[in-house]
Amino acid sequence: MSTYSIQTERLNLWYGDFQALINVSVDVVDGIITSLIGPSGCGKTTLLRSFNRVNERYGNVTTTGEIKVLGKNIYDPDVSLPELRKSVGMVFQRPNPLPISVYENVVFGLRVHSSRTSLKKSESDEIVEKSLREVFLWDDLKDKLKVRATTLQLEQQQKLCIARLLPLKPQVILMDEPCSALDAEATRAVEELMVSLVGRYTILIVTHNMAQARRVSKECIFMLLGEIMEHSRTKDLFITPQNPKTAEYIEGRYG
Amino acid sequence: MSTSATTSPNPVTLDPQTRFRETALVRRKKFTEKLARLTFLTMTLLMIFPLLLIVSYLIYKAAPILSINFILDNPVRGMRAGGIWPAFLGTLYLVGISLLVSAPIGVLAAVYLNEYARENWFTRIINLAVVNLAGVPSIVHALFGLGAFVLFAGMGRSILAASLTLAIMTLPVIIASTKEALGAVPTAFREACWNVGATRWQTIRRIVLPNSISGILTGIILQVSRAAGETAPIMFTGAVFFKAIEKGDIFAYGLFDQSMALSMHLFTISTQVPNVPEALPYGTAVVLLGTVLLVNALAIVLRVYLRSRKKW
C-alpha cells in the first residue's frame, strides 16, 4: 500500500477557457492533515473538488493529467463516481446539513448506498451513535436525534456534516474552509475534532486562516494562480519558506 | 487639544436638551414615508375590495337558485331553467384530464431542465420557448388544438381533444412554476448529497422534491383555475352548447364524447339565449368559482400534509 492517499501528475483543469489548475503534481500523505493555503481564486477549492470529481457537477470542466486516489487513477473508465465519493467525502464552508432529522443526516450516506431493505434499524442506531460519538456530538444530541438538523447551532451542524461522512468509512475527508462560518470557540472545537481524526482518515483542508494551518496540519501546500508554489512540512513552510512568493504571502503582503 | 475640540462632531456649545431634534428634512422624510405606506396600503385594499364585492354580489344574486339539485340536474326549457350538471361534470372532466396530462409532463420536464440539463444553446432555446409559450393567448392554443388534435390526430371534437388543448395551454406555466420551485431549493443541499455519492435521482427524490413539493403543487393548482375558466380553447375542440346526460352519473361522459363546460355554459346563457332568469348565470358562476376554491383548499390541505411528513 502506498503511503500517499492522493497523487496528482501534471493535473491541468479548465473551466471553459479559463485554466484554473496548471501542472499540479502533488502527493498527499496518508493519515495526516494537509492544509492548502493561498489567496482567493488560486485554485485551492478547485483542486479539492477534483479529488472526488465533484467539480464536474459545476459546469463545463476539462481536465488533463492524472489523479490517483489510494493508488487508483480516478479518471479510469471503470471508476464509479458514487463509489469514489463514498471514499472521498467533503465538508463545506457553510455547514450544510440536509433538512431532515439528525438521525437521517447521519445515515443518509448509507441509505444512498444500500438497497431499501438492507439497512436494519438496530444496525443504523449503532452507526448513528458511533458516528456522533466520533465527532463528540453524542452527548449533546442523543436526545435530539429526531430534531431537524438545520435547527442546530452552527458548530453542531458542521460536526454533523463530518459525522455524516463517517458511516461510509471514507479514506479521505476534504474540508473546504470548514471553520470560516464559525466563531472562535466553535473553530477550536472543530479543529480539535479534526486532530482527533488523524490517523484514521487523510484530511485535506483548505483554509484562509494561516494560524489554523499551523495549528492543525502536518504538511502544507501553498498555491498561487493555479500552481503549487511550495509543499513541505507545515513547520518548515512557515519558518523557512523556500519560495519567495510563499514568504511574501505568509508575511501578509498579499492575500 | 484645541484643534480636536473644534473638529469634534459634538461641540460643547450645543445645549444637550436640543439634541436629536427634528429638522425640516426629517419632517419631509416622515411625510414621504407616510405617503408611501398609505399608497401601498391603498393598492392592497383596492385589490381585495373588488374580490370581496364580486364574490358577495355573485352569491347574493345566485342565492334563489342555489341548491344541490341545481348542480345535479340537467338544464331544461332551452337552458332557461333546471340545473347545470352536464356543464359541471364536463368541466371536471376537462380540467381533470388536462392536468393528468400536463402536470406529470410539466413537472418531469422541469426537473430535467433544472436538475440534469447543462446550460447550453439547446436548453436556452427550450427555456425561451417555455417562457414564450406561457404568454400565448388562449385563442391561439384553441386554433392549434383544432388543427392538431381535432383534425390531424382525428380525435374529432371531443373531451380528449379539448383536454389536450387545455394541457398544451397549461404546460408551459407548470414547467416555469415548477422550475422556480426547484430553483428555490438551496444548492448546498444538493452539494451535500453529491459528496456522499448520491446520484442525481437520489438527490432529487430524497431532498429536492420533498423540499419543493409545496411550490410545485401551488403552480399546478393555479392552472386548475385557469383551465376551468377558459372558454376559447374548448369552444373549438370539444365543448358544446347543450347536451343532456344521466343525472348524477359521474361516468356519464366518454373520452370521445363532446361535453358541456361551466365557462362555456356561462357564456351561452349570458349572451346567446334570450330570457334566461337572472339567477341562472350567477348560479353557474358561483359553482365555477366554488369548484376552483374547493380544489385550491384541497391543495392547501395536501401541502400541509406533505410538509408535515418528513419523508414521502
mmCIF file of N, CA, C and O in Angstrom, chain A residues 49 52 54 56-59 82 85 89-90 92 96-99 108 111-113 146 164-165 168, chain B residues 118 187-200 202-203 205-207 211 307 310-311:
data_model
loop_
_atom_site.group_PDB
_atom_site.id
_atom_site.type_symbol
_atom_site.label_atom_id
_atom_site.label_comp_id
_atom_site.label_asym_id
_atom_site.label_seq_id
_atom_site.Cartn_x
_atom_site.Cartn_y
_atom_site.Cartn_z
ATOM 1 N N ARG A 49 -11.955 19.912 -5.040
ATOM 2 C CA ARG A 49 -13.129 19.304 -5.660
ATOM 3 C C ARG A 49 -12.777 18.305 -6.740
ATOM 4 O O ARG A 49 -13.597 17.463 -7.089
ATOM 5 N N ASN A 52 -12.681 14.266 -5.679
ATOM 6 C CA ASN A 52 -13.775 13.298 -5.778
ATOM 7 C C ASN A 52 -14.611 13.557 -7.037
ATOM 8 O O ASN A 52 -15.744 13.112 -7.156
ATOM 9 N N VAL A 54 -16.210 15.960 -8.058
ATOM 10 C CA VAL A 54 -17.495 16.637 -7.924
ATOM 11 C C VAL A 54 -17.474 17.937 -8.727
ATOM 12 O O VAL A 54 -18.495 18.508 -9.056
ATOM 13 N N GLU A 56 -17.094 18.210 -11.724
ATOM 14 C CA GLU A 56 -17.806 18.033 -12.993
ATOM 15 C C GLU A 56 -19.279 18.406 -12.890
ATOM 16 O O GLU A 56 -19.952 18.600 -13.894
ATOM 17 N N ARG A 57 -19.788 18.502 -11.647
ATOM 18 C CA ARG A 57 -21.185 18.909 -11.471
ATOM 19 C C ARG A 57 -21.358 20.413 -11.609
ATOM 20 O O ARG A 57 -22.450 20.920 -11.613
ATOM 21 N N TYR A 58 -20.256 21.131 -11.618
ATOM 22 C CA TYR A 58 -20.371 22.583 -11.576
ATOM 23 C C TYR A 58 -20.222 23.230 -12.939
ATOM 24 O O TYR A 58 -19.913 24.391 -13.039
ATOM 25 N N GLY A 59 -20.395 22.457 -14.005
ATOM 26 C CA GLY A 59 -20.361 23.106 -15.307
ATOM 27 C C GLY A 59 -19.274 22.552 -16.203
ATOM 28 O O GLY A 59 -18.818 21.421 -16.059
ATOM 29 N N PRO A 82 -20.226 7.352 -7.611
ATOM 30 C CA PRO A 82 -20.763 7.168 -6.259
ATOM 31 C C PRO A 82 -19.790 6.431 -5.339
ATOM 32 O O PRO A 82 -19.638 6.789 -4.166
ATOM 33 N N ARG A 85 -16.937 8.800 -4.378
ATOM 34 C CA ARG A 85 -17.340 9.839 -3.424
ATOM 35 C C ARG A 85 -17.654 9.264 -2.047
ATOM 36 O O ARG A 85 -17.655 9.975 -1.052
ATOM 37 N N GLY A 89 -14.990 12.048 0.979
ATOM 38 C CA GLY A 89 -16.118 12.897 1.352
ATOM 39 C C GLY A 89 -15.705 14.343 1.455
ATOM 40 O O GLY A 89 -14.513 14.657 1.519
ATOM 41 N N MET A 90 -16.698 15.222 1.479
ATOM 42 C CA MET A 90 -16.355 16.643 1.567
ATOM 43 C C MET A 90 -17.166 17.378 2.623
ATOM 44 O O MET A 90 -18.342 17.114 2.823
ATOM 45 N N PHE A 92 -18.110 21.390 3.851
ATOM 46 C CA PHE A 92 -18.150 22.687 3.180
ATOM 47 C C PHE A 92 -17.938 23.854 4.129
ATOM 48 O O PHE A 92 -17.996 23.716 5.344
ATOM 49 N N ASN A 96 -23.738 22.382 5.835
ATOM 50 C CA ASN A 96 -24.920 22.135 5.021
ATOM 51 C C ASN A 96 -25.612 20.827 5.383
ATOM 52 O O ASN A 96 -25.728 19.927 4.570
ATOM 53 N N PRO A 97 -26.089 20.746 6.639
ATOM 54 C CA PRO A 97 -26.875 19.558 6.979
ATOM 55 C C PRO A 97 -28.125 19.520 6.104
ATOM 56 O O PRO A 97 -28.609 20.567 5.686
ATOM 57 N N LEU A 98 -28.582 18.329 5.820
ATOM 58 C CA LEU A 98 -29.782 18.207 4.996
ATOM 59 C C LEU A 98 -31.011 18.527 5.854
ATOM 60 O O LEU A 98 -30.991 18.318 7.068
ATOM 61 N N PRO A 99 -32.066 19.030 5.235
ATOM 62 C CA PRO A 99 -33.242 19.446 6.011
ATOM 63 C C PRO A 99 -34.068 18.257 6.467
ATOM 64 O O PRO A 99 -35.269 18.185 6.215
ATOM 65 N N PHE A 108 -27.769 9.115 6.063
ATOM 66 C CA PHE A 108 -28.133 9.450 4.680
ATOM 67 C C PHE A 108 -27.231 8.735 3.668
ATOM 68 O O PHE A 108 -27.705 8.120 2.717
ATOM 69 N N ARG A 111 -27.997 5.105 3.380
ATOM 70 C CA ARG A 111 -29.252 4.853 2.664
ATOM 71 C C ARG A 111 -29.033 4.991 1.166
ATOM 72 O O ARG A 111 -29.594 4.253 0.370
ATOM 73 N N VAL A 112 -28.215 5.981 0.815
ATOM 74 C CA VAL A 112 -27.939 6.216 -0.592
ATOM 75 C C VAL A 112 -27.184 5.028 -1.202
ATOM 76 O O VAL A 112 -27.363 4.692 -2.359
ATOM 77 N N HIS A 113 -26.349 4.406 -0.368
ATOM 78 C CA HIS A 113 -25.502 3.342 -0.892
ATOM 79 C C HIS A 113 -26.006 1.938 -0.593
ATOM 80 O O HIS A 113 -25.290 0.973 -0.806
ATOM 81 N N LYS A 146 -34.269 13.233 16.604
ATOM 82 C CA LYS A 146 -35.381 13.438 15.674
ATOM 83 C C LYS A 146 -35.540 14.906 15.276
ATOM 84 O O LYS A 146 -36.417 15.265 14.502
ATOM 85 N N ARG A 164 -21.662 12.829 9.125
ATOM 86 C CA ARG A 164 -22.424 12.274 8.010
ATOM 87 C C ARG A 164 -21.535 11.451 7.088
ATOM 88 O O ARG A 164 -21.986 10.520 6.429
ATOM 89 N N LEU A 165 -20.242 11.811 7.019
ATOM 90 C CA LEU A 165 -19.343 11.094 6.115
ATOM 91 C C LEU A 165 -18.899 9.761 6.708
ATOM 92 O O LEU A 165 -18.636 8.795 5.995
ATOM 93 N N LEU A 168 -19.779 5.917 5.980
ATOM 94 C CA LEU A 168 -19.352 5.378 4.683
ATOM 95 C C LEU A 168 -17.902 4.912 4.720
ATOM 96 O O LEU A 168 -17.370 4.451 3.720
ATOM 97 N N ARG B 118 -27.456 20.740 -18.720
ATOM 98 C CA ARG B 118 -26.400 21.751 -18.622
ATOM 99 C C ARG B 118 -26.868 22.993 -19.350
ATOM 100 O O ARG B 118 -27.707 22.932 -20.235
ATOM 101 N N THR B 187 -28.622 25.140 -3.275
ATOM 102 C CA THR B 187 -27.619 24.272 -3.896
ATOM 103 C C THR B 187 -26.822 23.498 -2.849
ATOM 104 O O THR B 187 -26.361 22.389 -3.111
ATOM 105 N N ALA B 188 -26.691 24.105 -1.653
ATOM 106 C CA ALA B 188 -25.909 23.447 -0.599
ATOM 107 C C ALA B 188 -26.466 22.061 -0.284
ATOM 108 O O ALA B 188 -25.709 21.140 0.004
ATOM 109 N N PHE B 189 -27.781 21.906 -0.355
ATOM 110 C CA PHE B 189 -28.374 20.594 -0.104
ATOM 111 C C PHE B 189 -27.920 19.595 -1.162
ATOM 112 O O PHE B 189 -27.612 18.448 -0.873
ATOM 113 N N ARG B 190 -27.918 20.065 -2.414
ATOM 114 C CA ARG B 190 -27.501 19.166 -3.491
ATOM 115 C C ARG B 190 -26.040 18.784 -3.326
ATOM 116 O O ARG B 190 -25.663 17.627 -3.465
ATOM 117 N N GLU B 191 -25.206 19.784 -2.993
ATOM 118 C CA GLU B 191 -23.771 19.506 -2.800
ATOM 119 C C GLU B 191 -23.577 18.456 -1.726
ATOM 120 O O GLU B 191 -22.762 17.554 -1.871
ATOM 121 N N ALA B 192 -24.341 18.599 -0.643
ATOM 122 C CA ALA B 192 -24.212 17.638 0.449
ATOM 123 C C ALA B 192 -24.496 16.229 -0.064
ATOM 124 O O ALA B 192 -23.801 15.278 0.281
ATOM 125 N N CYS B 193 -25.503 16.104 -0.906
ATOM 126 C CA CYS B 193 -25.875 14.795 -1.433
ATOM 127 C C CYS B 193 -24.806 14.244 -2.369
ATOM 128 O O CYS B 193 -24.389 13.097 -2.251
ATOM 129 N N TRP B 194 -24.362 15.084 -3.311
ATOM 130 C CA TRP B 194 -23.366 14.616 -4.282
ATOM 131 C C TRP B 194 -22.130 14.100 -3.582
ATOM 132 O O TRP B 194 -21.528 13.114 -3.996
ATOM 133 N N ASN B 195 -21.740 14.800 -2.507
ATOM 134 C CA ASN B 195 -20.464 14.471 -1.895
ATOM 135 C C ASN B 195 -20.513 13.259 -0.975
ATOM 136 O O ASN B 195 -19.500 12.884 -0.415
ATOM 137 N N VAL B 196 -21.701 12.675 -0.784
ATOM 138 C CA VAL B 196 -21.693 11.347 -0.177
ATOM 139 C C VAL B 196 -21.986 10.299 -1.249
ATOM 140 O O VAL B 196 -22.233 9.153 -0.940
ATOM 141 N N GLY B 197 -21.943 10.720 -2.504
ATOM 142 C CA GLY B 197 -22.088 9.761 -3.591
ATOM 143 C C GLY B 197 -23.519 9.509 -4.022
ATOM 144 O O GLY B 197 -23.797 8.495 -4.657
ATOM 145 N N ALA B 198 -24.433 10.406 -3.674
ATOM 146 C CA ALA B 198 -25.809 10.232 -4.141
ATOM 147 C C ALA B 198 -25.877 10.546 -5.633
ATOM 148 O O ALA B 198 -25.217 11.474 -6.109
ATOM 149 N N THR B 199 -26.650 9.762 -6.370
ATOM 150 C CA THR B 199 -26.844 10.074 -7.781
ATOM 151 C C THR B 199 -27.799 11.253 -7.881
ATOM 152 O O THR B 199 -28.407 11.660 -6.898
ATOM 153 N N ARG B 200 -27.916 11.788 -9.091
ATOM 154 C CA ARG B 200 -28.834 12.909 -9.263
ATOM 155 C C ARG B 200 -30.255 12.500 -8.872
ATOM 156 O O ARG B 200 -30.973 13.257 -8.223
ATOM 157 N N GLN B 202 -31.252 10.181 -6.760
ATOM 158 C CA GLN B 202 -31.397 10.071 -5.309
ATOM 159 C C GLN B 202 -31.495 11.451 -4.667
ATOM 160 O O GLN B 202 -32.272 11.667 -3.742
ATOM 161 N N THR B 203 -30.684 12.375 -5.187
ATOM 162 C CA THR B 203 -30.727 13.742 -4.680
ATOM 163 C C THR B 203 -32.108 14.348 -4.891
ATOM 164 O O THR B 203 -32.688 14.967 -3.996
ATOM 165 N N ARG B 205 -35.014 12.776 -5.484
ATOM 166 C CA ARG B 205 -36.073 12.038 -4.794
ATOM 167 C C ARG B 205 -36.067 12.289 -3.296
ATOM 168 O O ARG B 205 -37.108 12.442 -2.669
ATOM 169 N N ARG B 206 -34.870 12.314 -2.690
ATOM 170 C CA ARG B 206 -34.816 12.398 -1.237
ATOM 171 C C ARG B 206 -34.792 13.817 -0.714
ATOM 172 O O ARG B 206 -35.248 14.077 0.388
ATOM 173 N N ILE B 207 -34.239 14.724 -1.473
ATOM 174 C CA ILE B 207 -34.054 16.071 -0.940
ATOM 175 C C ILE B 207 -34.774 17.142 -1.762
ATOM 176 O O ILE B 207 -35.550 17.929 -1.235
ATOM 177 N N ASN B 211 -38.530 19.087 -0.710
ATOM 178 C CA ASN B 211 -38.410 20.479 -0.293
ATOM 179 C C ASN B 211 -39.019 21.469 -1.272
ATOM 180 O O ASN B 211 -38.972 22.668 -1.044
ATOM 181 N N ARG B 307 -45.922 18.563 3.910
ATOM 182 C CA ARG B 307 -44.854 19.252 4.625
ATOM 183 C C ARG B 307 -44.675 18.676 6.019
ATOM 184 O O ARG B 307 -43.586 18.655 6.557
ATOM 185 N N LYS B 310 -41.922 14.118 7.142
ATOM 186 C CA LYS B 310 -40.533 14.449 6.818
ATOM 187 C C LYS B 310 -40.099 13.723 5.561
ATOM 188 O O LYS B 310 -39.269 14.205 4.800
ATOM 189 N N LYS B 311 -40.654 12.536 5.354
ATOM 190 C CA LYS B 311 -40.313 11.788 4.146
ATOM 191 C C LYS B 311 -41.619 11.431 3.449
ATOM 192 O O LYS B 311 -42.660 11.392 4.066
#
